[in-house]
Short mmCIF file of C-alpha atoms and ligand atoms in Angstrom, two decimals:
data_model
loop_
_atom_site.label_atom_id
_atom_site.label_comp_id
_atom_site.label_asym_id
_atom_site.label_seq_id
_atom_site.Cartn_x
_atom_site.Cartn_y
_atom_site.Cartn_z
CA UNK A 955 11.24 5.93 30.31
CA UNK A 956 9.79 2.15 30.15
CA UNK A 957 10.59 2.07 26.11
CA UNK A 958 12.99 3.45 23.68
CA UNK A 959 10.55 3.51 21.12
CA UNK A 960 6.86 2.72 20.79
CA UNK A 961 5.06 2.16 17.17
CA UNK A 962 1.81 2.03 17.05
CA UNK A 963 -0.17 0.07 14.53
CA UNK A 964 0.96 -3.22 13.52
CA UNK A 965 0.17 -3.20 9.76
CA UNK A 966 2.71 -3.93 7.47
CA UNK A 967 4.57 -0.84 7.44
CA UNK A 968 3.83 -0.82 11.64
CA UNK A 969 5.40 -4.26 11.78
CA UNK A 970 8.58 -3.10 9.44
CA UNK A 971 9.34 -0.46 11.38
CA UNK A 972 9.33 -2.45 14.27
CA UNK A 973 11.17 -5.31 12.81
CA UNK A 974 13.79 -2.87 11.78
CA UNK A 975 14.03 -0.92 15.12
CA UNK A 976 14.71 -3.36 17.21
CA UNK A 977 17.24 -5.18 15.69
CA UNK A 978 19.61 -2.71 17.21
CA UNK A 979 17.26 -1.08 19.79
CA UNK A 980 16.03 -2.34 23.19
CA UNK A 981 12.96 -1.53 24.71
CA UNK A 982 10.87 -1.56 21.33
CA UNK A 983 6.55 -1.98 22.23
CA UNK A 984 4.40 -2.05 18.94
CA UNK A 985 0.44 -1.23 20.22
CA UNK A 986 -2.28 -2.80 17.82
CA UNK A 987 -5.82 -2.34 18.47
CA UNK A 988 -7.30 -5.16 16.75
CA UNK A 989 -6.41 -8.97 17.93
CA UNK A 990 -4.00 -9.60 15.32
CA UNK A 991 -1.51 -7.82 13.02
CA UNK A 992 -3.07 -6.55 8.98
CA UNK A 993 -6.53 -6.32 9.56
CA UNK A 994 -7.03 -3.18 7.42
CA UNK A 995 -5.46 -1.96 4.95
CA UNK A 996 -2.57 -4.23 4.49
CA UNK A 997 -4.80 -7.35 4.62
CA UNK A 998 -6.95 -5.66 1.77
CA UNK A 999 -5.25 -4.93 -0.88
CA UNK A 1000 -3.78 -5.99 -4.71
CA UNK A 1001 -0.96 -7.68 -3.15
CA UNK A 1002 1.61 -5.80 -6.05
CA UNK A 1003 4.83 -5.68 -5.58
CA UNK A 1004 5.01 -2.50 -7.59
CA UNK A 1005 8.19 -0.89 -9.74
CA UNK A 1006 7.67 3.07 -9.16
CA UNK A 1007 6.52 3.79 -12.58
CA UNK A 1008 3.93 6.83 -12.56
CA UNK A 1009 5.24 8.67 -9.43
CA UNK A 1010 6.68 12.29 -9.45
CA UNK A 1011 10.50 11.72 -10.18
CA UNK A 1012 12.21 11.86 -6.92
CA UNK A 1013 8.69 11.89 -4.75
CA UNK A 1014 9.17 9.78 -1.98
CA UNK A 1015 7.18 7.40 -3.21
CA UNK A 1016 9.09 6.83 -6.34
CA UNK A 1017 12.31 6.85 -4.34
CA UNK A 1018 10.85 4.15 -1.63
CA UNK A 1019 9.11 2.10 -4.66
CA UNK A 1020 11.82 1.69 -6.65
CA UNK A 1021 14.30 0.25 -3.74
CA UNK A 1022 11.44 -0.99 -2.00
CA UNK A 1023 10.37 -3.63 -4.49
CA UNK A 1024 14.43 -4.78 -4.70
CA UNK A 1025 14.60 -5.31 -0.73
CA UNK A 1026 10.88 -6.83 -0.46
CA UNK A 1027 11.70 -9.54 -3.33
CA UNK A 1028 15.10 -10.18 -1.41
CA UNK A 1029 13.49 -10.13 1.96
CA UNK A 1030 11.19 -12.63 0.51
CA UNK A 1031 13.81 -15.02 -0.96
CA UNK A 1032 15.92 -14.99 2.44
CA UNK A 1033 12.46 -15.79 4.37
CA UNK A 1034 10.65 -18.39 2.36
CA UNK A 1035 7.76 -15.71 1.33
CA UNK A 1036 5.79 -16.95 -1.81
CA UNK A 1037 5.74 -14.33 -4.84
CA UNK A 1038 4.81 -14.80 -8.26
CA UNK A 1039 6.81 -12.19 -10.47
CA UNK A 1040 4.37 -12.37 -12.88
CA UNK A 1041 5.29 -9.05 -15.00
CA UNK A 1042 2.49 -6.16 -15.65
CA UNK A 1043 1.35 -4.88 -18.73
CA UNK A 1044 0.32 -1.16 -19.44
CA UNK A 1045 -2.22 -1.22 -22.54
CA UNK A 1046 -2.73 1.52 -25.21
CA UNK A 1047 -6.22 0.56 -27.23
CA UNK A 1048 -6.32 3.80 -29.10
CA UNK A 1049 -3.34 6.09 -30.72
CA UNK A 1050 -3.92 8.46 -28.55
CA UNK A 1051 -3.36 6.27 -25.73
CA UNK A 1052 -0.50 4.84 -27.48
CA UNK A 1053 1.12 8.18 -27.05
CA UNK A 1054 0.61 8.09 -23.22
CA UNK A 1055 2.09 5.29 -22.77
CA UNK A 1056 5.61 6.46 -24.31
CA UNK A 1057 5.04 9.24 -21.25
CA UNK A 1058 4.34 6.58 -18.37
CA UNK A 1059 7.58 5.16 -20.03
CA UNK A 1060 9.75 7.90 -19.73
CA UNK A 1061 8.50 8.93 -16.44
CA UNK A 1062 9.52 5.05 -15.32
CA UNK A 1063 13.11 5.29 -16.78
CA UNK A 1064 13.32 8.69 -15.16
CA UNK A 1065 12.17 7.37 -11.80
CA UNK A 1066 14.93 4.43 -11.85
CA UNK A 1067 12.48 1.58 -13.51
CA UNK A 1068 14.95 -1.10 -15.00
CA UNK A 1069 13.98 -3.96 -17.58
CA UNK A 1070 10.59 -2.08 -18.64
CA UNK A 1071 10.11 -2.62 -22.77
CA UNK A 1072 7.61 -1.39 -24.94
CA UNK A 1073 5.60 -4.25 -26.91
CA UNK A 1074 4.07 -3.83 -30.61
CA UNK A 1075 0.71 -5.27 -30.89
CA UNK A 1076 2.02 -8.40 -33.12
CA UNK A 1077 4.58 -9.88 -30.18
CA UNK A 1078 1.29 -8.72 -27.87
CA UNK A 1079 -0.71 -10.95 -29.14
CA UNK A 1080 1.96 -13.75 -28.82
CA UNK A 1081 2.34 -13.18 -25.64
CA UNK A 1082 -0.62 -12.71 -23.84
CA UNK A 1083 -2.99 -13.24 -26.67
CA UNK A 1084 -6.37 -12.56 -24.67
CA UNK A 1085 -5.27 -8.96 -24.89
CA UNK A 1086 -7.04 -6.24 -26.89
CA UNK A 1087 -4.66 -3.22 -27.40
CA UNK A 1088 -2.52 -1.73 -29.99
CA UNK A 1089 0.58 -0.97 -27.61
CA UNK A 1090 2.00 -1.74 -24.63
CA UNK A 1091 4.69 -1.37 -22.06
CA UNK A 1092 5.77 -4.49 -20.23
CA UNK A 1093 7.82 -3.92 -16.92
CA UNK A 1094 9.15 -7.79 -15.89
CA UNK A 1095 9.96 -6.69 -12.34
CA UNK A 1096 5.81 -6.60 -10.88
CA UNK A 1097 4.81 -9.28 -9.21
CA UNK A 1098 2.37 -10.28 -6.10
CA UNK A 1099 3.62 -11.08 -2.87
CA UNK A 1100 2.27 -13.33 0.14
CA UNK A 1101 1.54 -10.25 2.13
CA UNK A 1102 0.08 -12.15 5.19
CA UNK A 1103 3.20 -14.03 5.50
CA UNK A 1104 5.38 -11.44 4.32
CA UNK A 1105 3.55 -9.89 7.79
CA UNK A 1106 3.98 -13.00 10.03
CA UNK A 1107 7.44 -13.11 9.13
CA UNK A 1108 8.04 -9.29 10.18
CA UNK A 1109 6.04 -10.32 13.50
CA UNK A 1110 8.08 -13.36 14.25
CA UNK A 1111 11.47 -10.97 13.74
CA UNK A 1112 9.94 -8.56 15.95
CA UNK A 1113 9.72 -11.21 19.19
CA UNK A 1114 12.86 -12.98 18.00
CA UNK A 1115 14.72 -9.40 19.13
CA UNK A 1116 13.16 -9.43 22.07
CA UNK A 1117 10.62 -6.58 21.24
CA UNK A 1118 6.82 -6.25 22.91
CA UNK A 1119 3.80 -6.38 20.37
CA UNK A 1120 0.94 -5.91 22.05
CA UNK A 1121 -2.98 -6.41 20.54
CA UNK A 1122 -6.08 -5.36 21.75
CA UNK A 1123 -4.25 -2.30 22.79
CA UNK A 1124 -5.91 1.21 21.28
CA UNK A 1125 -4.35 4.62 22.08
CA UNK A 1126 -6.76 6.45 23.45
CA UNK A 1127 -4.54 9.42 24.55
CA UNK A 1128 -1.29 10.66 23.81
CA UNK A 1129 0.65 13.67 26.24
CA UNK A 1130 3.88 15.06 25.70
CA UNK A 1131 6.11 15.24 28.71
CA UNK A 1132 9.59 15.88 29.32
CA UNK A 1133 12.26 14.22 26.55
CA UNK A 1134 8.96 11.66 25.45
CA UNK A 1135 5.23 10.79 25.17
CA UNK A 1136 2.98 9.63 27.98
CA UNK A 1137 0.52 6.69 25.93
CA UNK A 1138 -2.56 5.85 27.43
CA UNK A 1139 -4.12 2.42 26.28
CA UNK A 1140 -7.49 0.80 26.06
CA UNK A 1141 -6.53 -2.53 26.73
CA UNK A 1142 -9.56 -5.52 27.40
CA UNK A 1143 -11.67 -3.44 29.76
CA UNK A 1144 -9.06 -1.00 31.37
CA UNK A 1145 -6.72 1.50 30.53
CA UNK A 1146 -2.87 2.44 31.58
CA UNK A 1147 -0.21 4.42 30.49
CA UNK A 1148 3.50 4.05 30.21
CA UNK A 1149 5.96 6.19 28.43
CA UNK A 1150 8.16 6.18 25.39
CA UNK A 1151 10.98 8.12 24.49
CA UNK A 1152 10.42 7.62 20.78
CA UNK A 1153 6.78 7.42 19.08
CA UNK A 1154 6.31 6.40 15.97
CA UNK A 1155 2.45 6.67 14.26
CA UNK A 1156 1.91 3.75 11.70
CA UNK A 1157 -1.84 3.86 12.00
CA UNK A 1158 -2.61 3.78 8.74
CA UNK A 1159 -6.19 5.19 8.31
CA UNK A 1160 -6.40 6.68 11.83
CA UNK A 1161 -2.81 8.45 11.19
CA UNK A 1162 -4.62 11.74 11.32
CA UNK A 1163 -6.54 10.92 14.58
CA UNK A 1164 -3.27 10.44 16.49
CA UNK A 1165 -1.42 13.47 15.06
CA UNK A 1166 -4.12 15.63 16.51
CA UNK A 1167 -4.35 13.18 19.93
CA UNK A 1168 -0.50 14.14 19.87
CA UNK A 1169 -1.14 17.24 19.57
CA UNK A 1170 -0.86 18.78 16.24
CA UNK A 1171 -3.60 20.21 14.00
CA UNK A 1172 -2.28 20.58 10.65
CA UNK A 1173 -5.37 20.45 7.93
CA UNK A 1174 -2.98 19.36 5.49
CA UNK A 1175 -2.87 15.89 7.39
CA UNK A 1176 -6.70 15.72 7.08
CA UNK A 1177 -7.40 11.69 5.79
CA UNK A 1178 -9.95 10.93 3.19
CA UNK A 1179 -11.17 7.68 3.10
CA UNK A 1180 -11.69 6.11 -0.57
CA UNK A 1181 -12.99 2.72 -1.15
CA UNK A 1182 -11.08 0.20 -3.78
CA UNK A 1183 -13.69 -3.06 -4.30
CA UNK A 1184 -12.56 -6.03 -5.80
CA UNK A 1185 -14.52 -8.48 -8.16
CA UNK A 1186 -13.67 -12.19 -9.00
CA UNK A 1187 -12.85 -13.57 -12.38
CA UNK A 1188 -14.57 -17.30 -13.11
CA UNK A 1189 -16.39 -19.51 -15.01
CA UNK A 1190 -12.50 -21.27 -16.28
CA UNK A 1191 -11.60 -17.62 -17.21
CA UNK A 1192 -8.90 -17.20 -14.60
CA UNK A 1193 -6.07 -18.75 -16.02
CA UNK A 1194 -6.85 -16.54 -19.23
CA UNK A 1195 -3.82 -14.14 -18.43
CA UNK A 1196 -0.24 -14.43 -17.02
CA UNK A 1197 0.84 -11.10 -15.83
CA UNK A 1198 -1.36 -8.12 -14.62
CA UNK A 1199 -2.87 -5.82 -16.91
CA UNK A 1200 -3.76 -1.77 -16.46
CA UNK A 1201 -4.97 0.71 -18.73
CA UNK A 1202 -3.80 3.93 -19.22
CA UNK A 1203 -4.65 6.26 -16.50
CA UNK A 1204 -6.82 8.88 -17.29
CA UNK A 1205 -7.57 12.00 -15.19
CA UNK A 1206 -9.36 9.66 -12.43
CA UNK A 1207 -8.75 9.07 -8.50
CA UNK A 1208 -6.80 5.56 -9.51
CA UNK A 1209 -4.97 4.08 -12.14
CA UNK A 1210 -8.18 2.66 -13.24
CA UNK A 1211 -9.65 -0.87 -12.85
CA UNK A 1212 -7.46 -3.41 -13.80
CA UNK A 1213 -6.73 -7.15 -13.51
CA UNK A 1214 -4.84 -8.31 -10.84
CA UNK A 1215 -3.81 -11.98 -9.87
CA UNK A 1216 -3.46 -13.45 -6.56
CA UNK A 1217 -0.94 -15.59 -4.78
CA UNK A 1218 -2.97 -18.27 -5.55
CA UNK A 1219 -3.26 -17.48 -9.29
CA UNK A 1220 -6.68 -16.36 -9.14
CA UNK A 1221 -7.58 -13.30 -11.20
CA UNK A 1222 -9.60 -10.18 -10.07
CA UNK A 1223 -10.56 -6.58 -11.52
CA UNK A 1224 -10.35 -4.04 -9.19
CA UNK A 1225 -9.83 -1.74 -7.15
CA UNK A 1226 -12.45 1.08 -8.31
CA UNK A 1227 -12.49 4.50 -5.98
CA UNK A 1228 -15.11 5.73 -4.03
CA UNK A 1229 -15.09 8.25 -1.38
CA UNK A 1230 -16.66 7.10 1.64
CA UNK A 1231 -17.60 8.12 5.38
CA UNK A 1232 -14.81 8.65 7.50
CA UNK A 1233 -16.57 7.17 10.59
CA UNK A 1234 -17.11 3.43 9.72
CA UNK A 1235 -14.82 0.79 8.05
CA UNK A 1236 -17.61 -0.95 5.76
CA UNK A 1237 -15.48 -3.48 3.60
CA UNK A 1238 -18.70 -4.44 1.55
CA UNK A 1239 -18.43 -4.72 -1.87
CA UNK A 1240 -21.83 -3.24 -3.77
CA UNK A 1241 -23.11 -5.59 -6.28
CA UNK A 1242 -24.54 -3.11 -8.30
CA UNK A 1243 -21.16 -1.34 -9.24
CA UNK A 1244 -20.47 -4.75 -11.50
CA UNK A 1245 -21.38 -2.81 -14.53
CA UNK A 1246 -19.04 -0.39 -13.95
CA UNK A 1247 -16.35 -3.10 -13.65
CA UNK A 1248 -17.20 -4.74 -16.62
CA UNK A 1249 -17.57 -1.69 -18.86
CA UNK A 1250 -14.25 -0.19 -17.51
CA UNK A 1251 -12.41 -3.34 -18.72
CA UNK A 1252 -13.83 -4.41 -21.25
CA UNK A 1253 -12.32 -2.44 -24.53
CA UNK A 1254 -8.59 -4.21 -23.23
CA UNK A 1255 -10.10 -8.10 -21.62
CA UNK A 1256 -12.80 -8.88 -24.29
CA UNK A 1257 -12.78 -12.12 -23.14
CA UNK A 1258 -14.67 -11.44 -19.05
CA UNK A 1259 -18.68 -11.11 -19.56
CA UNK A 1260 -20.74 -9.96 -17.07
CA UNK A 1261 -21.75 -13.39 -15.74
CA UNK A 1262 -17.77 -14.28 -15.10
CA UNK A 1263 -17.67 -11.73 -12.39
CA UNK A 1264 -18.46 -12.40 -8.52
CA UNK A 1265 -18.18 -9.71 -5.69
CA UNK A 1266 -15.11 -10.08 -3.86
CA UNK A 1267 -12.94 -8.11 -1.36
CA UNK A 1268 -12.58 -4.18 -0.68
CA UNK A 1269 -9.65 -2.02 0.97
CA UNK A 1270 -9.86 1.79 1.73
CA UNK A 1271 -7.17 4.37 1.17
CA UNK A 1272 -5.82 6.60 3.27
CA UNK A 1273 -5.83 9.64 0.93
CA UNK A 1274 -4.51 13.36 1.43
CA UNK A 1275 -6.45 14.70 -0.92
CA UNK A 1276 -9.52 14.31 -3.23
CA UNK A 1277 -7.85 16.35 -6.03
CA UNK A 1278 -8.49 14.12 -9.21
CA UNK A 1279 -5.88 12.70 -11.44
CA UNK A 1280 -3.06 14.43 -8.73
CA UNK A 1281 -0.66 11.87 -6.82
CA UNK A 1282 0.07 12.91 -3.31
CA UNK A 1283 3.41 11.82 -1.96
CA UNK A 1284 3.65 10.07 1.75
CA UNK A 1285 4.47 12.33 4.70
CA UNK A 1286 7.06 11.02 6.63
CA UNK A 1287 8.65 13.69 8.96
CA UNK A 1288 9.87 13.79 12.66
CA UNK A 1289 7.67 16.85 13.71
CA UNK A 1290 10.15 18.45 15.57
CA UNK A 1291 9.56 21.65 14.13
CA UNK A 1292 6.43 21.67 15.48
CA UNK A 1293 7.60 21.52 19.13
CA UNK A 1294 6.95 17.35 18.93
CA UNK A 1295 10.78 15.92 19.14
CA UNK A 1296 10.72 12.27 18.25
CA UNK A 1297 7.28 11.82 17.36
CA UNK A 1298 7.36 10.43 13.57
CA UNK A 1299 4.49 10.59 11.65
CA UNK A 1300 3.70 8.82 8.57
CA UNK A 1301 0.47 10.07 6.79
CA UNK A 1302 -1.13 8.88 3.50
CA UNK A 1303 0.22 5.52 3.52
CA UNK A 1304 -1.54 4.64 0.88
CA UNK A 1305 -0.38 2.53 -2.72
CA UNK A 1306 2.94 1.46 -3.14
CA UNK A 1307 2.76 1.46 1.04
CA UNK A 1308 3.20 -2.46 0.55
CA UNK A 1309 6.07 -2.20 -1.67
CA UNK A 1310 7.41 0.12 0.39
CA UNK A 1311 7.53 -1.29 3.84
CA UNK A 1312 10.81 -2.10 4.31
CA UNK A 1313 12.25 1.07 2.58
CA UNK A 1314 9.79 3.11 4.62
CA UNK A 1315 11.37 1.00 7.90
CA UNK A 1316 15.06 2.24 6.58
CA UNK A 1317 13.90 6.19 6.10
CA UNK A 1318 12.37 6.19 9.90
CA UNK A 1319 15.69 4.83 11.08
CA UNK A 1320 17.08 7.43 8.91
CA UNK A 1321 15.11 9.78 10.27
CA UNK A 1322 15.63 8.78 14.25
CA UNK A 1323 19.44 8.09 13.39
CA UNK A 1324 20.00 11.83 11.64
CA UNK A 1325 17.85 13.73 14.51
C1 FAD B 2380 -7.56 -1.12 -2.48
C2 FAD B 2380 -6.10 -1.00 -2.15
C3 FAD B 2380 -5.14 -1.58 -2.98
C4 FAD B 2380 -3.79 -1.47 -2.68
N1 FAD B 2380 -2.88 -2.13 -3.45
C5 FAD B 2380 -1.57 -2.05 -3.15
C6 FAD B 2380 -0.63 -2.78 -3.91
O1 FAD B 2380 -0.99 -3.54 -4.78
N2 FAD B 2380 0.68 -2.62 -3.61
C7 FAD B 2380 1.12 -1.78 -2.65
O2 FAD B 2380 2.32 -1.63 -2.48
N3 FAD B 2380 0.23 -1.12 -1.86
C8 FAD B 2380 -1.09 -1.26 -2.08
N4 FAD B 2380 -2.00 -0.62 -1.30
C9 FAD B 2380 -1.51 0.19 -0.18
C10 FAD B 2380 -1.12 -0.66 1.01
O3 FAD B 2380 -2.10 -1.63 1.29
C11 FAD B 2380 -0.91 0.25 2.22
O4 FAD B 2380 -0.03 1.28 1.87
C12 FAD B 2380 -0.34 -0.46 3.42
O5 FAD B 2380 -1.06 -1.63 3.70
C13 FAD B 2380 -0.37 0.48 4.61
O6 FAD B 2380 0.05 -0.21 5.75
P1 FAD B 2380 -0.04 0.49 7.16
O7 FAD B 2380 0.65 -0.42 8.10
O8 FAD B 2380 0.44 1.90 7.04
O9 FAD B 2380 -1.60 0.63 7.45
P2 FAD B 2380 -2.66 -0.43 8.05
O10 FAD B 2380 -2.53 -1.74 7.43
O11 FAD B 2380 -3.97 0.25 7.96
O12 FAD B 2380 -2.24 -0.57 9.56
C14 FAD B 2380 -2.49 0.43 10.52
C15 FAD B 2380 -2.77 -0.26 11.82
O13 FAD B 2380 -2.90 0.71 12.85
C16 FAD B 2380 -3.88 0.24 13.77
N5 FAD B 2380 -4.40 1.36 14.56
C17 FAD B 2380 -5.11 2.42 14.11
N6 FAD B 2380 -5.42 3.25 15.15
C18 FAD B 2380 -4.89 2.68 16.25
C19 FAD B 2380 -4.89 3.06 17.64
N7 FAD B 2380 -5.49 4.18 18.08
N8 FAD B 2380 -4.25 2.25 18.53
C20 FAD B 2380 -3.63 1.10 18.10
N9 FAD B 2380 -3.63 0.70 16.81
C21 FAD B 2380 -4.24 1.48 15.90
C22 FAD B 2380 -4.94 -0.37 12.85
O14 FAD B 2380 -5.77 -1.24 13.54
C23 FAD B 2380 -4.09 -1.04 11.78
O15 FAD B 2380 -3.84 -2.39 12.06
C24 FAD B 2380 -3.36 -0.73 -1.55
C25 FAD B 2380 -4.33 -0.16 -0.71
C26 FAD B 2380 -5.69 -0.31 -0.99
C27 FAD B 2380 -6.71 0.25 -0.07
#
């Protein structure tokens, strides 16, 4: 075999799993298609370090959240990675919401969420007084990361052990052969193959595409794609809030458009969801869904008017499902089963897949480790 183990994909959770592996691994390749590591998903997104609040108890995307966030802020004080744990605020505006928000709470605490407190309106409106609700829940533990460094750092500690990332290097074909996989690659304007004994798919919104190149047709891996835009907050009104702020979900696709604030302390509503074509990667952001922004957002951040907002970046989700309101978990499963030993697949890496990335890393070693 030329390598032990071959990821492909070198976004975040691509470049964790790498980082990871070949600490104690040799022979470790990670394949990228694009020139350089992030360029989808995890280079367009909220940047939240998020604490596992609203996910099925014991899903594994409560279970990778909720450790996930402890390693990522460690990770980032041992490596000199900027975060701002700025604290996120849940908002009830209405009594009925009020009541919801005593659920999300619950569901939090069940899930492992430490340090989350509800907040009466009056100490609300000391604290972030720009707010419009009757209730909240504040969980101390959000915050943003630096998630372009946090992936130059898991780069670096990929060719400090030694370990091959490759760019401009698509899988094109994929062929099971005796105790591996035989990877062809599109690389500048040819194509070879090597082989792996290990593969690993990290491709993020393509995850589906390889699982069938591999071999496998499951429908329940099927990929929608669904759109998150961003606007921009100005006009002096950015430094108008110091944590993030959400509403309560409602029976909708996301956990509805909220304000988020970057690394740089800039503040932004979004993401919205849209279901788009499968078959191109259009990151523009429509002008004409400002409206929507506003009127989503303003009953809880009276203070942003229509003229304070600016188009601004967009991201795309790899979702299992279109089913509203429901939550799917990640799949992340050696499909042995399936007559594919040693091919891991992660599917529907979508939100907290940031968070998760170095918890996700530890399960695939799990995973390899326990097969
Ligand atoms: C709008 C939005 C907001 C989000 N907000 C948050 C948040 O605040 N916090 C959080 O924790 N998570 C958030 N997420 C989720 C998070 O961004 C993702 O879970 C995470 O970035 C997924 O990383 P990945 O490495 O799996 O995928 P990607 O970043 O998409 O990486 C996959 C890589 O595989 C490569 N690839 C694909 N096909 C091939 C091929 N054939 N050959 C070689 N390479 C290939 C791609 O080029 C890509 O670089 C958000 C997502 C969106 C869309």
């Amino acid at each position: 075999m030329d390598f032990n183990i071959t990821v492909i994909g070198a976004g975040v959770v691509g470049l964790a799993i790498g980082a990871n592996l070949s600490k104690t691994t040799n022979k470790v390749a990670v394949l990228e298609k694009n020139n350089k590591f992030g360029q989808e998903t995890s280079s367009r997104n909220s940047e939240v370090i998020h604490s596992g609040i609203y996910y099925q108890h014991n899903s594994l995307k409560s279970v990778l959240c909720v450790r996930g966030q402890k390693l990522l802020y460690d990770y980032c004080d041992n490596n000199n990675i900027k975060y701002n744990k700025c604290g996120k605020y849940i908002v009830a505006t209405n009594t009925d919401e009020a009541k919801k928000i005593i659920e999300i709470f619950e569901n939090a605490k069940k899930n492992g969420v430490k340090h989350g407190r509800i907040i009466e309106q009056k100490e609300l409106n000391k604290l972030e007084p720009n707010i419009k609700a009757v209730k909240a829940i504040f969980f101390p533990q959000t915050g943003i990361v630096d998630s372009y460094s946090l992936m130059k750092n898991l780069e670096t500690e990929i060719l400090n052990n030694r370990a091959d990332i490759a760019y401009n290097s698509e899988v094109v074909e994929i062929n099971k052969i005796t105790d591996g996989y035989k990877i062809t690659v599109k690389e500048g304007g040819g194509v070879f193959s090597f082989t792996s004994k290990i593969l690993i798919n990290a491709t993020g919104l393509f995850a589906d595409k390889i699982s069938e190149m591999v071999g496998l047709k499951k429908p329940e891996h099927k990929l929608y794609f669904c759109k998150g835009e961003y606007f921009a907050v100005r006009n002096g009104k950015q430094k108008l809030l110091k944590s993030l702020v959400y509403p309560v979900p409602n029976k909708n696709i996301s956990l509805g458009i909220h304000s988020t604030i970057d690394i740089s302390g800039n503040l932004k509503l979004g993401p919205n969801a849209i279901y788009v074509d499968k078959h191109s990667l259009n990151y523009r952001v429509n002008k004409s869904n400002l409206t929507s922004f506003y009127e989503a957002t303003k009953r809880f951040l009276p203070f942003i008017e229509k003229k304070d907002l600016f188009p601004d970046q967009a991201g795309i989700r790899p979702q299992l499902s279109k089913t509203n309101g429901k939550i799917n978990d990640f799949i992340i499963t050696n499909e042995e089963k399936y007559g594919y030993k040693n091919f891991i697949n992660l599917i529907g890496i979508e939100s907290p897949g940031l968070t998760s990335c170095l918890t996700i890393a530890e399960y695939v070693r799990h995973i390899i480790i326990n097969n």
